[in-house]
Amino acid sequence: MKKSIVSLIIGAFIMTGAFAQANSKTAVVYFSATGNTERLAKTTASAMKADLFKIEPEQPYTSADLNWNDKNSRSTKECNDPKSRPAIKNKIDVSSYDTVIIGFPVWWYNAPKIIYTFVENADLSGKKVVLICTSGGSGLGSTTGDLSKLDPKADWRRGTRFSPRASEKEVKDFLEKALE
């Protein structure tokens, strides 16, 4: 009798998709220049019960590097150079994850080039990938299309821009739909 009840429970668990979801591993990988994206990434990791990884640039960005009004600032030069790939200080291994959520601040309607470095060095093949970003007003622009060319074997999903202070519910509601 006990065995049949357990079998029924396991069967119901599998049929509802809860089993696959419970065994699915999610990573939130993010780069944050000023702390806004870090706040969003932590909210996202909490909402999705995901592991959190911070991309640390080998050469940290200073406030002068981030001055988008200065045509000679580091961030401006990187954004204008399609071949720019800033080095990442820490190794981030996402090989054991089914889903990778990548967070970053939008720079000139695109991801900072350090995100390109990450995508080119992480094997995202077969993984669901969602981009989330923070910005004063601009959205993702062509970022998903641009990054998907770097790893076309990944399952790129629709991403979005959030406020750095987005709620767990807001983030979770969006991501659950994006990951269906």
Short mmCIF file of C-alpha atoms in Angstrom, two decimals:
data_model
loop_
_atom_site.label_atom_id
_atom_site.label_comp_id
_atom_site.label_asym_id
_atom_site.label_seq_id
_atom_site.Cartn_x
_atom_site.Cartn_y
_atom_site.Cartn_z
CA MET A 1 0.00 0.00 0.00
CA LYS A 2 2.75 2.47 0.95
CA LYS A 3 4.58 1.74 -2.30
CA SER A 4 1.54 2.56 -4.47
CA ILE A 5 0.92 5.87 -2.67
CA VAL A 6 4.56 6.86 -3.15
CA SER A 7 4.32 5.88 -6.84
CA LEU A 8 1.18 8.01 -7.24
CA ILE A 9 2.85 11.00 -5.58
CA ILE A 10 5.97 10.65 -7.72
CA GLY A 11 3.82 10.27 -10.84
CA ALA A 12 1.83 13.40 -10.02
CA PHE A 13 5.04 15.26 -9.27
CA ILE A 14 6.52 14.32 -12.66
CA MET A 15 3.31 15.00 -14.59
CA THR A 16 3.00 18.53 -13.21
CA GLY A 17 6.51 19.40 -14.32
CA ALA A 18 7.49 20.09 -10.74
CA PHE A 19 10.07 17.31 -10.87
CA ALA A 20 11.89 18.86 -13.84
CA GLN A 21 11.72 22.29 -12.24
CA ALA A 22 13.04 21.01 -8.92
CA ASN A 23 15.99 19.34 -10.66
CA SER A 24 16.68 22.31 -12.91
CA LYS A 25 19.65 24.40 -11.85
CA THR A 26 19.74 28.12 -12.47
CA ALA A 27 22.69 30.49 -12.33
CA VAL A 28 22.52 34.27 -12.25
CA VAL A 29 25.74 35.70 -13.68
CA TYR A 30 26.11 39.46 -13.57
CA PHE A 31 28.40 42.42 -14.08
CA SER A 32 27.68 45.59 -12.13
CA ALA A 33 29.59 48.83 -12.50
CA THR A 34 27.82 50.95 -9.87
CA GLY A 35 25.82 48.49 -7.76
CA ASN A 36 22.43 48.82 -9.50
CA THR A 37 22.73 45.58 -11.45
CA GLU A 38 24.13 43.82 -8.39
CA ARG A 39 20.96 44.72 -6.48
CA LEU A 40 18.81 43.32 -9.31
CA ALA A 41 20.97 40.18 -9.60
CA LYS A 42 20.60 39.43 -5.89
CA THR A 43 16.84 39.90 -6.12
CA THR A 44 16.76 37.61 -9.16
CA ALA A 45 18.83 34.89 -7.49
CA SER A 46 16.55 34.99 -4.46
CA ALA A 47 13.37 34.93 -6.56
CA MET A 48 14.58 32.03 -8.71
CA LYS A 49 16.41 30.14 -5.94
CA ALA A 50 19.49 30.38 -8.14
CA ASP A 51 23.22 30.46 -7.57
CA LEU A 52 24.80 33.89 -7.94
CA PHE A 53 28.07 34.69 -9.73
CA LYS A 54 29.64 38.12 -10.10
CA ILE A 55 31.79 38.89 -13.14
CA GLU A 56 34.85 40.71 -11.83
CA PRO A 57 36.88 42.67 -14.38
CA GLU A 58 40.62 42.07 -14.24
CA GLN A 59 40.98 45.84 -14.34
CA PRO A 60 38.20 47.37 -12.20
CA TYR A 61 36.24 50.28 -13.68
CA THR A 62 36.73 53.69 -12.10
CA SER A 63 34.17 56.50 -12.20
CA ALA A 64 36.30 58.15 -14.91
CA ASP A 65 36.15 54.90 -16.92
CA LEU A 66 32.36 55.01 -16.74
CA ASN A 67 31.93 58.65 -17.80
CA TRP A 68 29.78 58.23 -20.89
CA ASN A 69 30.08 61.97 -21.65
CA ASP A 70 33.83 61.53 -22.23
CA LYS A 71 34.55 60.13 -25.70
CA ASN A 72 37.92 58.93 -24.40
CA SER A 73 36.59 57.07 -21.36
CA ARG A 74 37.28 53.36 -21.14
CA SER A 75 33.61 52.37 -21.38
CA THR A 76 33.05 54.56 -24.45
CA LYS A 77 36.12 53.15 -26.19
CA GLU A 78 35.10 49.56 -25.38
CA CYS A 79 31.56 50.09 -26.65
CA ASN A 80 32.84 51.59 -29.89
CA ASP A 81 35.29 48.74 -30.51
CA PRO A 82 33.47 45.58 -31.69
CA LYS A 83 36.58 43.50 -30.92
CA SER A 84 36.99 44.76 -27.35
CA ARG A 85 36.91 41.94 -24.80
CA PRO A 86 37.90 43.10 -21.31
CA ALA A 87 39.49 40.33 -19.26
CA ILE A 88 37.55 38.68 -16.45
CA LYS A 89 39.45 38.16 -13.20
CA ASN A 90 37.42 35.23 -11.87
CA LYS A 91 36.48 31.92 -13.49
CA ILE A 92 32.73 31.28 -13.68
CA ASP A 93 31.73 27.71 -14.52
CA VAL A 94 28.12 27.32 -15.62
CA SER A 95 28.54 23.82 -17.06
CA SER A 96 26.26 22.21 -14.45
CA TYR A 97 23.38 24.66 -14.99
CA ASP A 98 20.31 24.30 -17.21
CA THR A 99 19.44 28.00 -17.15
CA VAL A 100 21.75 31.01 -17.11
CA ILE A 101 20.39 34.47 -16.41
CA ILE A 102 22.89 37.16 -17.39
CA GLY A 103 22.57 40.60 -15.81
CA PHE A 104 24.33 43.81 -16.75
CA PRO A 105 23.92 47.58 -17.06
CA VAL A 106 23.03 48.75 -20.57
CA TRP A 107 25.75 50.84 -22.17
CA TRP A 108 24.69 52.56 -25.40
CA TYR A 109 21.78 50.14 -26.00
CA ASN A 110 24.04 47.15 -25.59
CA ALA A 111 25.77 44.93 -23.07
CA PRO A 112 29.20 46.01 -21.84
CA LYS A 113 31.92 44.17 -23.74
CA ILE A 114 32.86 42.21 -20.61
CA ILE A 115 29.55 40.35 -21.11
CA TYR A 116 30.78 39.38 -24.58
CA THR A 117 33.94 38.05 -22.93
CA PHE A 118 31.82 35.92 -20.60
CA VAL A 119 29.55 34.55 -23.36
CA GLU A 120 32.52 33.67 -25.58
CA ASN A 121 34.22 31.79 -22.74
CA ALA A 122 31.22 30.05 -21.18
CA ASP A 123 29.74 27.07 -22.98
CA LEU A 124 26.05 27.93 -23.06
CA SER A 125 25.14 25.20 -25.56
CA GLY A 126 21.72 23.73 -24.82
CA LYS A 127 21.12 26.07 -21.88
CA LYS A 128 18.21 28.47 -21.59
CA VAL A 129 19.69 31.98 -21.48
CA VAL A 130 17.81 35.11 -20.43
CA LEU A 131 19.29 38.60 -20.36
CA ILE A 132 18.23 41.09 -17.71
CA CYS A 133 19.55 44.60 -17.52
CA THR A 134 19.38 47.87 -15.66
CA SER A 135 19.42 51.26 -17.32
CA GLY A 136 18.39 54.83 -16.84
CA GLY A 137 16.04 54.48 -19.78
CA SER A 138 17.31 52.40 -22.68
CA GLY A 139 16.41 48.77 -23.22
CA LEU A 140 18.30 45.79 -24.57
CA GLY A 141 18.42 47.06 -28.14
CA SER A 142 20.03 44.39 -30.34
CA THR A 143 21.90 42.77 -27.45
CA THR A 144 20.16 39.38 -27.50
CA GLY A 145 20.75 39.01 -31.23
CA ASP A 146 24.36 40.16 -30.95
CA LEU A 147 25.19 37.80 -28.08
CA SER A 148 23.30 34.86 -29.58
CA LYS A 149 25.69 34.97 -32.57
CA LEU A 150 28.55 34.24 -30.16
CA ASP A 151 26.90 31.02 -28.95
CA PRO A 152 24.11 30.01 -31.36
CA LYS A 153 23.70 26.60 -29.68
CA ALA A 154 22.22 28.24 -26.56
CA ASP A 155 18.44 28.59 -26.22
CA TRP A 156 18.24 32.40 -26.10
CA ARG A 157 15.01 33.67 -24.54
CA ARG A 158 13.43 37.11 -24.48
CA GLY A 159 15.05 39.38 -21.91
CA THR A 160 14.07 42.71 -20.42
CA ARG A 161 15.13 45.81 -18.53
CA PHE A 162 14.24 46.06 -14.84
CA SER A 163 14.53 48.77 -12.27
CA PRO A 164 17.38 47.95 -9.86
CA ARG A 165 14.69 47.95 -7.17
CA ALA A 166 12.38 45.48 -8.96
CA SER A 167 10.53 43.18 -6.59
CA GLU A 168 11.10 39.43 -6.40
CA LYS A 169 7.54 38.91 -7.65
CA GLU A 170 8.06 41.16 -10.67
CA VAL A 171 11.31 39.39 -11.60
CA LYS A 172 9.94 35.90 -10.98
CA ASP A 173 6.74 36.54 -12.96
CA PHE A 174 8.74 37.72 -15.97
CA LEU A 175 11.33 34.93 -15.83
CA GLU A 176 8.78 32.14 -15.40
CA LYS A 177 7.07 33.29 -18.62
CA ALA A 178 10.39 33.75 -20.44
CA LEU A 179 11.49 30.25 -19.46
CA GLU A 180 8.28 28.41 -20.44
#
